mmCIF file with all atom_site columns, C-alpha atoms in Angstrom:
data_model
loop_
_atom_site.group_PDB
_atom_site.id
_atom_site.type_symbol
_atom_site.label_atom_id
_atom_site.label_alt_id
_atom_site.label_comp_id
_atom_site.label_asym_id
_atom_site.label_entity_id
_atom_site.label_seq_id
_atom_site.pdbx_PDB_ins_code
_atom_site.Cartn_x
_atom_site.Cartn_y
_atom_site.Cartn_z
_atom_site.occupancy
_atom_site.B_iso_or_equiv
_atom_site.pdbx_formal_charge
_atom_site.auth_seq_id
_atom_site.auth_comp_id
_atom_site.auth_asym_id
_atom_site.auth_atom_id
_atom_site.pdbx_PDB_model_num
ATOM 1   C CA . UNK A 1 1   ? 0.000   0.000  0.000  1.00 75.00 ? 1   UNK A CA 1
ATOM 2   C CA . UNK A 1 2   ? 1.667   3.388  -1.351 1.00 93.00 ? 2   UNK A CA 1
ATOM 3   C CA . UNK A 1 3   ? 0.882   5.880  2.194  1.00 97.00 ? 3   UNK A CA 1
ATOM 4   C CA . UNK A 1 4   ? 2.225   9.422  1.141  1.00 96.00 ? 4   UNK A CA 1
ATOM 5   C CA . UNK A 1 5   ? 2.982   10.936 4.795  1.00 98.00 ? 5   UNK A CA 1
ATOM 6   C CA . UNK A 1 6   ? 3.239   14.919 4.621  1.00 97.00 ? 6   UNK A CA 1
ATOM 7   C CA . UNK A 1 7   ? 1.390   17.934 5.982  1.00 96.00 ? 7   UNK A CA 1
ATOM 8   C CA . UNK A 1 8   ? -2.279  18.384 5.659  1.00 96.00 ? 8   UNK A CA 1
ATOM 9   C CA . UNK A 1 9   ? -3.948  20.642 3.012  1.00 94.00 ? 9   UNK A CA 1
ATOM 10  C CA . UNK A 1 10  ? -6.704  23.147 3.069  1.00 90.00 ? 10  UNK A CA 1
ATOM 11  C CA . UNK A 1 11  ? -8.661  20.349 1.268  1.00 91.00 ? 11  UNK A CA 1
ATOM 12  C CA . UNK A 1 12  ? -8.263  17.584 2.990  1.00 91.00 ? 12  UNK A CA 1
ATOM 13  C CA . UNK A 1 13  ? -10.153 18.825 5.943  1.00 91.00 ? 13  UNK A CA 1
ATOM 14  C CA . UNK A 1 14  ? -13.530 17.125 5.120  1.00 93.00 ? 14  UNK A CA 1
ATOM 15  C CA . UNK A 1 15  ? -10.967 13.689 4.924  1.00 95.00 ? 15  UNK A CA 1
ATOM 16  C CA . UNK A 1 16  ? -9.450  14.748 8.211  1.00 94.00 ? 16  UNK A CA 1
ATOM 17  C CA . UNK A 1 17  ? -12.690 14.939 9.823  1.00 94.00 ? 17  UNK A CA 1
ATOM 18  C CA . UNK A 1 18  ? -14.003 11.682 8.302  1.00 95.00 ? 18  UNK A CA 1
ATOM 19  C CA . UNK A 1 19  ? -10.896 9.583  9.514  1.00 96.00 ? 19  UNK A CA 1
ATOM 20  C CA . UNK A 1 20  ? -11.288 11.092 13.396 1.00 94.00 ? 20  UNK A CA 1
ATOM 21  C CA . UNK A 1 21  ? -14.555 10.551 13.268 1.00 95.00 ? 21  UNK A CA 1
ATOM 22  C CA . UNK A 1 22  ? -13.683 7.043  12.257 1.00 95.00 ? 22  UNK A CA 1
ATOM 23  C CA . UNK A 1 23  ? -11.212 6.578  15.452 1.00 92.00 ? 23  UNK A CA 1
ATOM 24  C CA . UNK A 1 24  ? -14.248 7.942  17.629 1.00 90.00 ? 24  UNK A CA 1
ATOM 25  C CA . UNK A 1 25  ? -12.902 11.439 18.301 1.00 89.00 ? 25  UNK A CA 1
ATOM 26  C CA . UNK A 1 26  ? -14.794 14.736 17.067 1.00 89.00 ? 26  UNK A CA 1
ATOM 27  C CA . UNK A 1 27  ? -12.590 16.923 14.279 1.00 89.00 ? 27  UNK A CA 1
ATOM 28  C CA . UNK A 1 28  ? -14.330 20.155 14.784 1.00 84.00 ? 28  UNK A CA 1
ATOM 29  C CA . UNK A 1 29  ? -14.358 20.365 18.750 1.00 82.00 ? 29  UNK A CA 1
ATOM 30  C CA . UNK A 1 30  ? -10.426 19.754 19.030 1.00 78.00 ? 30  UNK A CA 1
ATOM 31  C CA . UNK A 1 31  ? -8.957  21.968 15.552 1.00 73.00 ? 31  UNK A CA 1
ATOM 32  C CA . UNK A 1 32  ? -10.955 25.107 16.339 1.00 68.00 ? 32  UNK A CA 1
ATOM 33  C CA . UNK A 1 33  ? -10.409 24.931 19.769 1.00 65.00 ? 33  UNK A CA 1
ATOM 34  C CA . UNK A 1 34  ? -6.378  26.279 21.350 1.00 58.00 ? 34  UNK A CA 1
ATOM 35  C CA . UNK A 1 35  ? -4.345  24.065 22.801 1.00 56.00 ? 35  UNK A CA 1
ATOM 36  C CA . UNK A 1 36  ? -4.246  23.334 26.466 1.00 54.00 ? 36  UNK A CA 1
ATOM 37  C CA . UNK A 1 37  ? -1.037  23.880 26.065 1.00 57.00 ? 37  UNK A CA 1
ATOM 38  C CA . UNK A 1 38  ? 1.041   26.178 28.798 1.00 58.00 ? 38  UNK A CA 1
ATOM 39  C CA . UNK A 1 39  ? 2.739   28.226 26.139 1.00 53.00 ? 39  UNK A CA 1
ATOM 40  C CA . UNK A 1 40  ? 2.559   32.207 25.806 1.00 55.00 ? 40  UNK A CA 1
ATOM 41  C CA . UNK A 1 41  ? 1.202   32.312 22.498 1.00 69.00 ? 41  UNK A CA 1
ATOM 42  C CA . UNK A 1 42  ? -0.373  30.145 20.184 1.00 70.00 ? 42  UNK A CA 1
ATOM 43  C CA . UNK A 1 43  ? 1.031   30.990 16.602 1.00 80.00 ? 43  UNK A CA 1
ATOM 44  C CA . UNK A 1 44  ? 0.069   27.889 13.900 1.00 89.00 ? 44  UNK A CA 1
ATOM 45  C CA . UNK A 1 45  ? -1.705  24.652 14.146 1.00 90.00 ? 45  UNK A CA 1
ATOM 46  C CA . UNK A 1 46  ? -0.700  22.256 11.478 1.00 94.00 ? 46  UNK A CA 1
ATOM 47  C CA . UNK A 1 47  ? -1.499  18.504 10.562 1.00 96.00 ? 47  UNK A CA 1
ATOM 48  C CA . UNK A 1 48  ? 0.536   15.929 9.670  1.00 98.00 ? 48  UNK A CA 1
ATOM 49  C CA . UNK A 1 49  ? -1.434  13.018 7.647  1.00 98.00 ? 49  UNK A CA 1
ATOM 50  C CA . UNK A 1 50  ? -1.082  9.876  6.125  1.00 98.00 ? 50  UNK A CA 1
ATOM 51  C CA . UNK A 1 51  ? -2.624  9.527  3.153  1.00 97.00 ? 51  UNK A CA 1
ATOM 52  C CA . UNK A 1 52  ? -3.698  6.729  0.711  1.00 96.00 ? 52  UNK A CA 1
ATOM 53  C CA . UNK A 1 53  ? -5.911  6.829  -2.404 1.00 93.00 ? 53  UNK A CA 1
ATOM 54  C CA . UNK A 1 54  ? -7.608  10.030 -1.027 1.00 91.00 ? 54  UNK A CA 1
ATOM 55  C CA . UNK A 1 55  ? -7.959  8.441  2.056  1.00 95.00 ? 55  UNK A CA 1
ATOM 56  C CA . UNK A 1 56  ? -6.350  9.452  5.765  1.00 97.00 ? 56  UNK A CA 1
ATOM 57  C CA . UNK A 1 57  ? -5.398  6.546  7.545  1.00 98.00 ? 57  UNK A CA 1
ATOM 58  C CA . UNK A 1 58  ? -3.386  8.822  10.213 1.00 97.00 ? 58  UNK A CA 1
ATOM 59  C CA . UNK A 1 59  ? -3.321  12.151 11.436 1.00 97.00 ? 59  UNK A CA 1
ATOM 60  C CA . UNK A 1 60  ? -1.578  13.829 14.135 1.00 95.00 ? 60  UNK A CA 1
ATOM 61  C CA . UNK A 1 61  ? -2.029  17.501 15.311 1.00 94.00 ? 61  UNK A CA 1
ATOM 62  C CA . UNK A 1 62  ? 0.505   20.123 16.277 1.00 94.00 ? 62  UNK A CA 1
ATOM 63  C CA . UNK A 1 63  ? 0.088   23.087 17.553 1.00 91.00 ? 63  UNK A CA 1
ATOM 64  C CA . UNK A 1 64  ? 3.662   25.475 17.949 1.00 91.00 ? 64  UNK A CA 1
ATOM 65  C CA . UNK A 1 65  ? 3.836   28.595 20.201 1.00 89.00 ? 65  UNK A CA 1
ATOM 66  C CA . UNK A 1 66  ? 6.493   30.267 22.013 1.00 88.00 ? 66  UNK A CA 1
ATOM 67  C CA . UNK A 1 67  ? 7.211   30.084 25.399 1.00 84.00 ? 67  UNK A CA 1
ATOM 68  C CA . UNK A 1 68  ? 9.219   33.662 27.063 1.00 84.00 ? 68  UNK A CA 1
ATOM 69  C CA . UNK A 1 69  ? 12.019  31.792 28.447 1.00 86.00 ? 69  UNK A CA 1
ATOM 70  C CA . UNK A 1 70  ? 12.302  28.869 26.333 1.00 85.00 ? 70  UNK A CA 1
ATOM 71  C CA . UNK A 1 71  ? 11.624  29.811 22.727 1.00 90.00 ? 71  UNK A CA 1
ATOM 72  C CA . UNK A 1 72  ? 9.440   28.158 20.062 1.00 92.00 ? 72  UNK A CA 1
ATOM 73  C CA . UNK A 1 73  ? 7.573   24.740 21.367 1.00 92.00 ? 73  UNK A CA 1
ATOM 74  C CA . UNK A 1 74  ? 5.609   22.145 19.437 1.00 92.00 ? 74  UNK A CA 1
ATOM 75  C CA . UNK A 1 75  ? 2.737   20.452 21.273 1.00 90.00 ? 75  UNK A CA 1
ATOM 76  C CA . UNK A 1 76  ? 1.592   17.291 19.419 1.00 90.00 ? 76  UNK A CA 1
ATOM 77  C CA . UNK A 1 77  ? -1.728  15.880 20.099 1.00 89.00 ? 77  UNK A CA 1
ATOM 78  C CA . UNK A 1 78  ? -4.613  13.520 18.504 1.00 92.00 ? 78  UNK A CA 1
ATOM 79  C CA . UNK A 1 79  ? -2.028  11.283 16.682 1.00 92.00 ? 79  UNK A CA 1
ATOM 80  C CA . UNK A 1 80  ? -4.270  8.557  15.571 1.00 92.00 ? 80  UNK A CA 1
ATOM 81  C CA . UNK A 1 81  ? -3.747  5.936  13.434 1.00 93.00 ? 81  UNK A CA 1
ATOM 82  C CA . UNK A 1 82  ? -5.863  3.138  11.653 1.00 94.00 ? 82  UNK A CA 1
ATOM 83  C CA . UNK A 1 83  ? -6.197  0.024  13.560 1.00 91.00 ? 83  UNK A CA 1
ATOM 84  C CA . UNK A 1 84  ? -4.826  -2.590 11.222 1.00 94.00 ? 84  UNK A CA 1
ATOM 85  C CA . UNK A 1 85  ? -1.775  -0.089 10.524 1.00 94.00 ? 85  UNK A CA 1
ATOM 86  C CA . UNK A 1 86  ? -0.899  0.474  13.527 1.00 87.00 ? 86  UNK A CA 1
ATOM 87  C CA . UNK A 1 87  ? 1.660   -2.135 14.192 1.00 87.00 ? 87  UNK A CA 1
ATOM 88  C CA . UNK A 1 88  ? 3.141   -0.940 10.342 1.00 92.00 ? 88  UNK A CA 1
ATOM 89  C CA . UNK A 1 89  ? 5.788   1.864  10.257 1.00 93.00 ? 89  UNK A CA 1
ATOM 90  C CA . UNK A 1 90  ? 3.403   4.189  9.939  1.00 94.00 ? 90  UNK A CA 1
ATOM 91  C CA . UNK A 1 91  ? 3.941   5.979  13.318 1.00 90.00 ? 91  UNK A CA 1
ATOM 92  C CA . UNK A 1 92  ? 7.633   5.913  12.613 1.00 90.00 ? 92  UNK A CA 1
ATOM 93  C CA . UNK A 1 93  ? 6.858   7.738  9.302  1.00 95.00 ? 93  UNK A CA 1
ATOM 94  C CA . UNK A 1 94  ? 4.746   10.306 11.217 1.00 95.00 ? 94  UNK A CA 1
ATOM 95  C CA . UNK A 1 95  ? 7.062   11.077 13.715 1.00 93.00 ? 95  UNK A CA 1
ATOM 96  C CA . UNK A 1 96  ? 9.974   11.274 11.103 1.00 95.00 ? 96  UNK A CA 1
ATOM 97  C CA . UNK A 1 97  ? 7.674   14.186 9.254  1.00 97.00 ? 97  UNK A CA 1
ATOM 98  C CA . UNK A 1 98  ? 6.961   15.967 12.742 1.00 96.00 ? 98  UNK A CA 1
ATOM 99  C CA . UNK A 1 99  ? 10.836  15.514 13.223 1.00 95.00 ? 99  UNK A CA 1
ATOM 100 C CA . UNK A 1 100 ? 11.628  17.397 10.478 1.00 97.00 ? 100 UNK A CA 1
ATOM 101 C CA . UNK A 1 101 ? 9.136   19.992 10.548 1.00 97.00 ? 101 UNK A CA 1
ATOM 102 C CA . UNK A 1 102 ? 10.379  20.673 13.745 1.00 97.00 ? 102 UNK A CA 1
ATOM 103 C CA . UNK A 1 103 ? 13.585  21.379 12.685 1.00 97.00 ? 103 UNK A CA 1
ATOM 104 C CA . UNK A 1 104 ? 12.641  23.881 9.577  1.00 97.00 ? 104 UNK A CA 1
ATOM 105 C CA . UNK A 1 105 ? 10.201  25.891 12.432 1.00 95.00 ? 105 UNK A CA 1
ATOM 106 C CA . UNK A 1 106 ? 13.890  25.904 14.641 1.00 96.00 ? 106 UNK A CA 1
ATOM 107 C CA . UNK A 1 107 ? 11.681  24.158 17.011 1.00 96.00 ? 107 UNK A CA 1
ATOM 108 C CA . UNK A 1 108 ? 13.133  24.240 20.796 1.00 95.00 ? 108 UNK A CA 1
ATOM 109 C CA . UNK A 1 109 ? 11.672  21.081 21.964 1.00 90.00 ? 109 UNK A CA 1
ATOM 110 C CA . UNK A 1 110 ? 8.290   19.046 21.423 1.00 89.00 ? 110 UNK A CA 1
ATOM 111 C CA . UNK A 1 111 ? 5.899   18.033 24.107 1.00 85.00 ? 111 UNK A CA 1
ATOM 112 C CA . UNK A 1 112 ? 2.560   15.676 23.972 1.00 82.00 ? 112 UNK A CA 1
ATOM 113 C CA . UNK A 1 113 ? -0.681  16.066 25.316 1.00 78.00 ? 113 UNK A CA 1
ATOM 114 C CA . UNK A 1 114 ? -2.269  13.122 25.680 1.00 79.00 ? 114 UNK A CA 1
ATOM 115 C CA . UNK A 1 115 ? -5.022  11.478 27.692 1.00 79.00 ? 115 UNK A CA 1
ATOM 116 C CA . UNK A 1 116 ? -3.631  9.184  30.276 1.00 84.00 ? 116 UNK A CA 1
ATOM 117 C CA . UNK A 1 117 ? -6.307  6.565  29.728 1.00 83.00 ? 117 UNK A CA 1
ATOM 118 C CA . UNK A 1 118 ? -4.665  6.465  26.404 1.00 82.00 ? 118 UNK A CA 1
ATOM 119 C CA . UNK A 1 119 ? -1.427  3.977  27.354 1.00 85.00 ? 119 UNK A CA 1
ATOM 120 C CA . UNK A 1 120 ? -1.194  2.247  23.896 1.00 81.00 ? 120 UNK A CA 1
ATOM 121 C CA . UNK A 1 121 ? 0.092   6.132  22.431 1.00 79.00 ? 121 UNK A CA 1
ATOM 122 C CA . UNK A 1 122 ? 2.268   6.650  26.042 1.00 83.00 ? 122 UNK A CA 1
ATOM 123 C CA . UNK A 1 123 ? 3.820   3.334  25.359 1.00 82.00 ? 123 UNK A CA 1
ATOM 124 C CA . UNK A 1 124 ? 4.490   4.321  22.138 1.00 78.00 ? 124 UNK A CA 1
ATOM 125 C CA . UNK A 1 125 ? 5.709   8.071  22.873 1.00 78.00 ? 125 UNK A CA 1
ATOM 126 C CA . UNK A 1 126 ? 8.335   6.379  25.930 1.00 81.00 ? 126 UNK A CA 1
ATOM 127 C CA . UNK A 1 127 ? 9.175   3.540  22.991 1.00 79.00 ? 127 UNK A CA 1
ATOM 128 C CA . UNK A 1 128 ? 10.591  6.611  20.683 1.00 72.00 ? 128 UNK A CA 1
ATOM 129 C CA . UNK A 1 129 ? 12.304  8.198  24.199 1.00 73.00 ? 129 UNK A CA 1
ATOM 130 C CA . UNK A 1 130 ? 9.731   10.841 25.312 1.00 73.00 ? 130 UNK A CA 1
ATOM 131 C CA . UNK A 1 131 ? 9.570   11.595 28.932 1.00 69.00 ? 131 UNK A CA 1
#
């Protein structure tokens, strides 16, 4: 299966919001609403997808701000993937994107927000060295 992973467009968004949907989570409450995030200011949300034949079969959302004494932060959070790809790559591929996005924004560091009922993502955020 040929999975182009890369940043979200403009017209994807009706895609975006039928894959979380999909995974059980509601699109519209989580991309209009800011980050709980404890950042100074909020200054882009982005999306990374995966994308095959039209179709997302993993998203992940990042929000970057800047913090006064630490400098530009990226917050990722709703990183989802489709259940029978989730023991793929895939995730590795995500992260690799965020990675280097990261570095063109001159990103200072990147934190998650995630639920802690949520312990398949945790185990898979300590797996990749996150603390």
């Amino acid at each position: 299966m040929d999975i182009d992973v890369r940043l979200a467009t403009a017209q994807e968004r009706n895609a975006l919001e039928e894959f979380y949907t999909r995974v059980g989570l509601n699109f519209h409450e989580f991309a209009s609403q800011a980050s709980c995030t404890p950042m100074v200011s909020k200054q882009e949300t982005m999306f990374i997808v995966a994308v095959t034949k039209k179709l997302v079969v993993a998203a992940l959302k990042l929000d970057i701000g800047t913090d006064s004494e630490l400098g530009k932060i990226g917050f990722i959070q709703h990183f989802e993937i489709e259940h029978e790809l989730e023991k793929t790559d895939l995730g590795l591929r995500m992260l690799n994107k965020l990675f280097e996005i990261a570095d063109e924004k001159s990103l200072i560091a990147l934190d998650t927000l995630v639920n802690e009922l949520r312990q398949d993502v945790i185990g898979f955020y300590n797996e990749l060295g996150f603390k």
